Coordinates of N, CA and C in Angstrom, one line a residue:
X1 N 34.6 -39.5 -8.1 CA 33.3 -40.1 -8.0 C 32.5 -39.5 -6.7
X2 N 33.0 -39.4 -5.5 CA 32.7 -38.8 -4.5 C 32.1 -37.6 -4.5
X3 N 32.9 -36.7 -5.6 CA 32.3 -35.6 -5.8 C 31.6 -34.8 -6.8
X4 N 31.1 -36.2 -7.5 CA 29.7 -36.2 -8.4 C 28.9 -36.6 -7.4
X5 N 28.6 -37.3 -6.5 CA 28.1 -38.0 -5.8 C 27.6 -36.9 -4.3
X6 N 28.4 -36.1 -4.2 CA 28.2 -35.2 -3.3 C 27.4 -33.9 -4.0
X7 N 27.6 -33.9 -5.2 CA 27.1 -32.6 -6.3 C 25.6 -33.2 -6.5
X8 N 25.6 -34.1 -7.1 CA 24.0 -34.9 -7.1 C 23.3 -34.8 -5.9
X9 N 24.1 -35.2 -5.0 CA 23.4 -35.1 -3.6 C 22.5 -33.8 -3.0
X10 N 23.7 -33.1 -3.2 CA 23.2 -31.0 -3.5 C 22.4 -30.7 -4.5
X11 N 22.4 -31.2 -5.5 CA 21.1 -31.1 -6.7 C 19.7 -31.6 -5.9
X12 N 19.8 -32.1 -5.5 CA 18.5 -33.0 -4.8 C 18.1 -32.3 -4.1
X13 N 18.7 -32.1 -3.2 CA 18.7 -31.2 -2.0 C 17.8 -30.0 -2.0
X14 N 19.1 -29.4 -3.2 CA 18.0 -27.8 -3.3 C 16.9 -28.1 -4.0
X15 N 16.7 -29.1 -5.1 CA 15.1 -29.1 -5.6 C 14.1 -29.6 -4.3
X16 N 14.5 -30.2 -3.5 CA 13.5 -30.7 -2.6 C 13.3 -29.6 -1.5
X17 N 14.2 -28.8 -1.5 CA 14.2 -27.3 -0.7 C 13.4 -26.4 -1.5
X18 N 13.6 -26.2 -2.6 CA 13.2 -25.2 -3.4 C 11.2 -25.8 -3.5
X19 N 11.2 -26.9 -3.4 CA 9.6 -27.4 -3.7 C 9.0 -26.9 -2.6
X20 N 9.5 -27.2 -1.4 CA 9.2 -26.8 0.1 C 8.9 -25.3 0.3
X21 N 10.0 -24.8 -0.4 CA 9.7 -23.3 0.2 C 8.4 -22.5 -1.1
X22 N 8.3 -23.2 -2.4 CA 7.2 -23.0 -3.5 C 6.1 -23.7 -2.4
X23 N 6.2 -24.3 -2.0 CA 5.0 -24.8 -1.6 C 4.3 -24.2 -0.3
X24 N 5.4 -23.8 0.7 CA 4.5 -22.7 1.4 C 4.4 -21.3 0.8
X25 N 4.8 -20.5 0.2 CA 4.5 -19.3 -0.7 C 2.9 -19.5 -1.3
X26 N 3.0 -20.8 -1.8 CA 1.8 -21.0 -2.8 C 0.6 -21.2 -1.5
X27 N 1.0 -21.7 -0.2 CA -0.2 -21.9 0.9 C -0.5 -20.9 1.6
X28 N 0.1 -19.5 1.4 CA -0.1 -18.4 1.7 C -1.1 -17.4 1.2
X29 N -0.3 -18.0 -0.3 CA -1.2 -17.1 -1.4 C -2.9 -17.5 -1.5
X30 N -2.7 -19.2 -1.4 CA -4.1 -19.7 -1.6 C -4.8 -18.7 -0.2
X31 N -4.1 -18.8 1.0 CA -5.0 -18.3 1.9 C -5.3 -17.1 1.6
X32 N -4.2 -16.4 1.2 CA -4.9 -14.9 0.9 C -6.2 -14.9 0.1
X33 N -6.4 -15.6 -0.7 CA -7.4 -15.7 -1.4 C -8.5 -16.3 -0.5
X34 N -8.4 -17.1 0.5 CA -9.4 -17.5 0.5 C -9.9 -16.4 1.4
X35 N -8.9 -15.3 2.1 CA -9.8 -14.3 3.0 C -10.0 -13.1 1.9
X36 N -9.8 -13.1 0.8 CA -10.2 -12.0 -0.3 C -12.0 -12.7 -0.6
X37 N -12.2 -14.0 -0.9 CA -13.3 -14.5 -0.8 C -13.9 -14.4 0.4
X38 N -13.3 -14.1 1.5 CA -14.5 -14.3 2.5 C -14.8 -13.1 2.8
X39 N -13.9 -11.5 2.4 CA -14.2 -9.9 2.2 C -15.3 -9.9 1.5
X40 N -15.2 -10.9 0.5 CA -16.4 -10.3 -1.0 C -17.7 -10.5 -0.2
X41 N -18.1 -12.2 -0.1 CA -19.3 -12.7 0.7 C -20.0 -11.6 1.7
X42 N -18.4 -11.1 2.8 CA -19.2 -10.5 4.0 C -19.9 -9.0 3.4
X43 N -19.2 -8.6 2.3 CA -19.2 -7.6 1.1 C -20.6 -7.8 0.7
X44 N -21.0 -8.6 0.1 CA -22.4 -8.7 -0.5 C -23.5 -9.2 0.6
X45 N -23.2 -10.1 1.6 CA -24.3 -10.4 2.3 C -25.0 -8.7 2.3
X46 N -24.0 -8.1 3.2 CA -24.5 -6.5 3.7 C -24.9 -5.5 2.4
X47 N -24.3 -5.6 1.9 CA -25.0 -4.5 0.8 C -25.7 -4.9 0.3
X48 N -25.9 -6.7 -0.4 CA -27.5 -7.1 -0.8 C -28.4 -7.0 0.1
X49 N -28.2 -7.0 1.4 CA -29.5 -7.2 2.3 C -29.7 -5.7 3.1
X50 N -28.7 -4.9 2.5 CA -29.8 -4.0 3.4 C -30.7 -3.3 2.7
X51 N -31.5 -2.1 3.5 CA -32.6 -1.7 3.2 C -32.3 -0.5 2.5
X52 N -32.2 -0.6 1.6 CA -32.1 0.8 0.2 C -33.2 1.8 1.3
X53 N -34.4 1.8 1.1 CA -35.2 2.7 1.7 C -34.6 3.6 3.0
X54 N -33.8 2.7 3.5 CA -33.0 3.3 4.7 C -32.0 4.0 4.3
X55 N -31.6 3.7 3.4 CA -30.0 5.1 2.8 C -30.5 6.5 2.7
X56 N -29.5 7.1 3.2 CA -29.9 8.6 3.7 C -30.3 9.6 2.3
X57 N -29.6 8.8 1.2 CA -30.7 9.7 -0.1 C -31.7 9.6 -0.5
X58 N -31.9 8.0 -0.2 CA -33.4 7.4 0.2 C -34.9 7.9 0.8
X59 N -34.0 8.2 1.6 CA -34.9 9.2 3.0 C -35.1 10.6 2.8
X60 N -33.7 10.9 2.4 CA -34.3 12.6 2.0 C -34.9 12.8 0.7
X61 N -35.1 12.1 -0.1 CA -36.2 12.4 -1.3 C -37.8 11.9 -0.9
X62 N -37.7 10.6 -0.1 CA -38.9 10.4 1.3 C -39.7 11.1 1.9
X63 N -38.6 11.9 2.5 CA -39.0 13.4 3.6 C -39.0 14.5 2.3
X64 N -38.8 14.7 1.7 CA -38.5 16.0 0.7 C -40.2 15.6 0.1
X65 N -40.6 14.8 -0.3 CA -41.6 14.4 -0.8 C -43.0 14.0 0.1
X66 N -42.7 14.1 1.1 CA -44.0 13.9 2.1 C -44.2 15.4 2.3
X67 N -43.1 16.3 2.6 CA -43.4 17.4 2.9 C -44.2 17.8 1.9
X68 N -43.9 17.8 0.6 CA -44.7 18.8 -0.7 C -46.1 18.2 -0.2
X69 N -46.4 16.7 -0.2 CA -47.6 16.2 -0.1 C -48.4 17.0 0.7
X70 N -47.6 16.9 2.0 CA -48.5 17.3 3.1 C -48.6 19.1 2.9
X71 N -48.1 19.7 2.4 CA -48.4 21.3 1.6 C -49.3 20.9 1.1
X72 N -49.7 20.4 -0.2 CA -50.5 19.9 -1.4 C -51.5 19.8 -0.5
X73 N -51.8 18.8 0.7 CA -53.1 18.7 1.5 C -53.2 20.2 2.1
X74 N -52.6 20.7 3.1 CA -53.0 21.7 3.8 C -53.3 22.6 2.8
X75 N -52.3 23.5 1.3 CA -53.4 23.9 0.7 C -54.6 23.6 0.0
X76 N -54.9 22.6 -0.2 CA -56.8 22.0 -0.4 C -57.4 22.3 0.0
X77 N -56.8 22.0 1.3 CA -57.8 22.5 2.7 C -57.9 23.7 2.5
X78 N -57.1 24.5 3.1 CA -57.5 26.1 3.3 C -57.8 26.5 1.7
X79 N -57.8 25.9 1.1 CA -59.0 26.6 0.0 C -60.1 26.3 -0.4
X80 N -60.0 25.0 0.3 CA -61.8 24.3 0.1 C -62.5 25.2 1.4
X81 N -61.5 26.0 2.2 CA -62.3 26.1 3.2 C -62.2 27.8 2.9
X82 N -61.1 28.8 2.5 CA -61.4 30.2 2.0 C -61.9 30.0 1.0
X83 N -62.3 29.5 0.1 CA -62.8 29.6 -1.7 C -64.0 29.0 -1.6
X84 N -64.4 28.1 -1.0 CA -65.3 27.5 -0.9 C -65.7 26.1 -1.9
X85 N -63.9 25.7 -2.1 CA -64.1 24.4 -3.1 C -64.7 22.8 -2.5
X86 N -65.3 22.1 -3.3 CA -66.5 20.8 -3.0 C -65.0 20.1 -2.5
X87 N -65.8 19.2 -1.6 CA -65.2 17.9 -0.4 C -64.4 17.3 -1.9
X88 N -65.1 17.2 -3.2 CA -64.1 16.3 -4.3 C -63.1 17.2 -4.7
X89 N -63.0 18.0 -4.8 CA -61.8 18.8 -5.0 C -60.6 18.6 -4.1
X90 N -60.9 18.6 -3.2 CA -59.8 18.5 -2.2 C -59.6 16.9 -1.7
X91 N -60.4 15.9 -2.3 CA -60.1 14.7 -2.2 C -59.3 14.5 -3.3
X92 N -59.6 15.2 -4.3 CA -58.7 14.9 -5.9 C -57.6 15.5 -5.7
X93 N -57.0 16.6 -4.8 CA -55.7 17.1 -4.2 C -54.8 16.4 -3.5
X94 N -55.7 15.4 -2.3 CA -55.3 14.4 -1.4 C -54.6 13.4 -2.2
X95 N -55.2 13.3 -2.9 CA -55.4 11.6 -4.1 C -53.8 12.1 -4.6
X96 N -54.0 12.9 -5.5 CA -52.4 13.5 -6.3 C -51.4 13.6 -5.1
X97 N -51.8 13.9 -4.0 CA -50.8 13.8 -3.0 C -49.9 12.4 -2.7
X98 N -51.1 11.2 -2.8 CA -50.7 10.4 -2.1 C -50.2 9.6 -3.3
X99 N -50.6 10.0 -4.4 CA -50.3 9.4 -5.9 C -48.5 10.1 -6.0
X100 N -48.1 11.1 -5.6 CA -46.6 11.9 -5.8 C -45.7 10.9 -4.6
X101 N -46.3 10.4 -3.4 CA -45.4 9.8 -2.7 C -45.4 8.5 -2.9
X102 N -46.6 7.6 -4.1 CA -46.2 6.4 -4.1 C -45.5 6.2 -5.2
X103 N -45.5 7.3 -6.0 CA -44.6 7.5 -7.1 C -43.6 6.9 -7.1
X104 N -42.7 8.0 -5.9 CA -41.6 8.3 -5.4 C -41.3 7.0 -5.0
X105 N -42.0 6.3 -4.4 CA -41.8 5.3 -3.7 C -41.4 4.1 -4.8
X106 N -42.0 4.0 -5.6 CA -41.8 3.1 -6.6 C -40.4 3.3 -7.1
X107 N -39.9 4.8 -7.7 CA -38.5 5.1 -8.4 C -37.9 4.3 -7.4
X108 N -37.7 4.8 -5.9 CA -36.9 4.2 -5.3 C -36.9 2.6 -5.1
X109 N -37.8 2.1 -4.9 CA -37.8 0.6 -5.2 C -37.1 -0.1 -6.7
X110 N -37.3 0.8 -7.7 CA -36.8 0.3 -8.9 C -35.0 0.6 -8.9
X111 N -34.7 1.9 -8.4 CA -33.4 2.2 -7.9 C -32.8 0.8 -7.1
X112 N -33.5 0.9 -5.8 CA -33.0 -0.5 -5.3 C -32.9 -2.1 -6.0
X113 N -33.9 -2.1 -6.7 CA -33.6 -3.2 -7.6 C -32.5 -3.2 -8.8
X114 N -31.9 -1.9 -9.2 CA -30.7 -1.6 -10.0 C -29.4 -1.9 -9.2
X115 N -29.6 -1.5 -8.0 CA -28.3 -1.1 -7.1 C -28.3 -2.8 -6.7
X116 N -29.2 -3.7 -6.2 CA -28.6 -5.1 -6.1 C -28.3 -5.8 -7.1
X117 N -29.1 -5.2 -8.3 CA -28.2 -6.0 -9.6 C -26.9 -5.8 -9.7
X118 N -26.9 -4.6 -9.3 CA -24.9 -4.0 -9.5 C -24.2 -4.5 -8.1
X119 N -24.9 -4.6 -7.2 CA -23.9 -5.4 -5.9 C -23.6 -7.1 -6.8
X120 N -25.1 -7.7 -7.2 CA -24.4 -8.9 -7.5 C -23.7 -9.2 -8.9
X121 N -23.5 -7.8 -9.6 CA -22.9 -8.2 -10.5 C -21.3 -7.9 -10.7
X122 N -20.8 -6.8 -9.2 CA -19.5 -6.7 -8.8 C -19.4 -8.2 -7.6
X123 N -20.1 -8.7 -7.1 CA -19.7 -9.9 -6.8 C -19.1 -11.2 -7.3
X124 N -20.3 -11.3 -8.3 CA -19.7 -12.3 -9.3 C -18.4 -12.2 -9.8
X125 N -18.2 -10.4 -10.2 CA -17.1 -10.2 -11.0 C -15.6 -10.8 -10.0
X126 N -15.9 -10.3 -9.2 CA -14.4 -10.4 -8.2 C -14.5 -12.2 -7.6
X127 N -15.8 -12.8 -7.9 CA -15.5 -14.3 -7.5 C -14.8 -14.7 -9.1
X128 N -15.3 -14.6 -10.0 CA -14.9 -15.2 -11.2 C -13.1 -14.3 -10.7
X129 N -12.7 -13.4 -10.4 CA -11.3 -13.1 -10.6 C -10.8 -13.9 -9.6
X130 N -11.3 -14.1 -8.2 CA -10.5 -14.8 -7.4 C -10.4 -16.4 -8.0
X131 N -11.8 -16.8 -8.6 CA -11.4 -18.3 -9.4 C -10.2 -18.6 -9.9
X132 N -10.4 -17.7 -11.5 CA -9.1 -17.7 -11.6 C -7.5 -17.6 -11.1
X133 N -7.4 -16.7 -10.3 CA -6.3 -16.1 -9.5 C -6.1 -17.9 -8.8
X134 N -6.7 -18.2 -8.2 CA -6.6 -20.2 -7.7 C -6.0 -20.5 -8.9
X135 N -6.7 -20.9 -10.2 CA -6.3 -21.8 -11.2 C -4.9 -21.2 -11.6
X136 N -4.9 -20.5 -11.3 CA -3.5 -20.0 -12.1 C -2.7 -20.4 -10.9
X137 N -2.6 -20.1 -9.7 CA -2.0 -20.9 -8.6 C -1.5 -22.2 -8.9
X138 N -2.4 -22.9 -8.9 CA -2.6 -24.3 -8.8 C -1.7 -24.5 -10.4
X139 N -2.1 -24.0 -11.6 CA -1.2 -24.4 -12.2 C 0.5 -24.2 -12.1
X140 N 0.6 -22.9 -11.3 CA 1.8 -22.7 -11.1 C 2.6 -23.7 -10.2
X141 N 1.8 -24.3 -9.3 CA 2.0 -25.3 -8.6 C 2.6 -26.8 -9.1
X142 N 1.8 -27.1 -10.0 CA 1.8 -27.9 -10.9 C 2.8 -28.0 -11.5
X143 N 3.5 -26.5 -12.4 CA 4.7 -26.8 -13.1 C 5.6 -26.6 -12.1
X144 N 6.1 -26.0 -11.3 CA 7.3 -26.3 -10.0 C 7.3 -27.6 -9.5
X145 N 6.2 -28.1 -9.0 CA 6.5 -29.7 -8.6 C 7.2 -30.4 -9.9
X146 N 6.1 -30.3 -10.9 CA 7.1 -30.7 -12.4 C 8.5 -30.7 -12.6
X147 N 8.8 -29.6 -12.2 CA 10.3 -28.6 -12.7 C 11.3 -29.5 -11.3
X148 N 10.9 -29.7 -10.4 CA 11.4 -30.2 -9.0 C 11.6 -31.4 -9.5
X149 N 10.8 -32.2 -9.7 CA 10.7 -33.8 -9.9 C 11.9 -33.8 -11.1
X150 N 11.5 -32.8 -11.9 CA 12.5 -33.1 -13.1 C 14.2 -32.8 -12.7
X151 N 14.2 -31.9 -12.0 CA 15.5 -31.1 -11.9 C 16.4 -32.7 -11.0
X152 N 15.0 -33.4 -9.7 CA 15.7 -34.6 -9.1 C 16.0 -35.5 -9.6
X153 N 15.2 -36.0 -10.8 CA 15.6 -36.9 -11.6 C 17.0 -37.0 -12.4
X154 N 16.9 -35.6 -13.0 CA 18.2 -35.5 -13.4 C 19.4 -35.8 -12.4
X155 N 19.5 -34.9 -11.7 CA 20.5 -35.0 -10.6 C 20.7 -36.1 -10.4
X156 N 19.8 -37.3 -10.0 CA 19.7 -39.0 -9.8 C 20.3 -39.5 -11.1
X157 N 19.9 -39.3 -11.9 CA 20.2 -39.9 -13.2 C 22.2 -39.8 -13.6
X158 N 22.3 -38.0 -13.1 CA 23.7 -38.0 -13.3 C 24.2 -38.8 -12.1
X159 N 23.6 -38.9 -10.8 CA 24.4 -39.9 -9.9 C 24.6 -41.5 -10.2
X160 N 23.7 -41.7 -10.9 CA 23.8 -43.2 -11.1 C 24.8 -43.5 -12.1
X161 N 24.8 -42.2 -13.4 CA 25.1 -42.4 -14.5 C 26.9 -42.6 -14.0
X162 N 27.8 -41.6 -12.7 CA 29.1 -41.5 -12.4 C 29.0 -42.7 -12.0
X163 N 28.2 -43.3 -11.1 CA 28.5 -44.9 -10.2 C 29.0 -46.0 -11.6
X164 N 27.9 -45.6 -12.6 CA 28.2 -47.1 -13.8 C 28.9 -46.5 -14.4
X165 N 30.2 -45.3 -14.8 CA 31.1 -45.3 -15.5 C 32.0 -45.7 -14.8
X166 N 32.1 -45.1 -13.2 CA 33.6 -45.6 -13.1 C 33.8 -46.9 -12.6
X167 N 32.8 -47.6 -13.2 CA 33.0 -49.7 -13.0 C 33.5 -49.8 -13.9

C-alpha cells in the first residue's frame, strides 16, 4: 500500500513538474512573439513613413531628369538666340521641360504609393502569422494543462483506488 501510495505520489509530482516547466517554455515563446511583433511595428512605422522621394534611386532619376530639363532650357535659349526662334518657341521648350520633370515626379509618387501598399501588405502578412503562431500556443497550452490534470487525476484515482481495496 505504501508503495502505491508513494508511486501515485510521484505520478503527481511529475505532472505538476512537467506543467510547470510547459508553462514557462510556453512564456518564453509567447515573449518571443511578442518581440517578433514589436520588430514588425518598428519595421513598418519606418518604411511606411519615410520619404520615397528621398531613396537614393528616387533622387537619381530626380537629378538625371532635372539635368535633361535644364539642357532642354539652355538649348532653347541658345537657339532662340543663334537661329533667331520667337520668345513662344522657347517657352513651348521650357513648358516640355517642366512637363518631363513633373512627369517624373508623378511615376515616382505612384511607385511610392506601390511600395507602401507592399510594406503594409508584408505587415499584415507577418501579423496574421504571428496571430496565429499565439493561437496555436495557447492551444498547445490548453492540451498539456489537459493532459497534466488528467495524468493527476489518474494517479489520485489509483491512490484512492489502493486505500479502498486494501479495507
Amino acid at each position: 500500500m505504501i508503495g502505491s501510495l508513494i508511486g501515485g505520489g510521484l505520478s503527481v509530482l511529475g505532472s505538476v513538474a512537467g506543467a510547470i516547466g510547459s508553462a514557462q517554455q510556453m512564456k518564453k515563446a509567447r515573449q518571443n512573439l511578442a518581440d517578433q511583433r514589436t520588430k514588425n511595428q518598428t519595421w513598418y512605422d519606418k518604411e511606411y513613413n519615410t520619404d520615397y522621394t528621398q531613396r537614393a534611386d528616387a533622387q537619381a532619376v530626380l537629378n538625371k531628369t532635372k539635368e535633361m530639363a535644364d539642357a532642354n532650357r539652355r538649348r532653347a535659349r541658345n537657339m532662340g538666340v543663334v537661329a533667331g526662334a520667337t520668345d513662344e518657341a522657347v517657352a513651348m521648350e521650357n513648358e516640355a521641360s517642366n512637363d518631363m520633370v513633373s512627369n517624373t515626379m508623378g511615376a515616382i509618387n505612384q511607385s511610392a504609393d506601390a511600395y507602401k501598399q507592399n510594406v503594409q501588405g508584408q505587415y499584415r502578412q507577418t501579423e496574421q502569422n504571428l496571430d496565429n503562431a499565439e493561437y496555436q500556443s495557447r492551444i498547445a497550452q490548453a492540451n498539456q494543462i489537459a493532459a497534466a490534470g488528467a495524468q493527476a487525476g489518474q494517479a489520485g484515482a489509483g491512490i484512492l483506488g489502493s486505500i479502498f481495496d486494501k479495507k
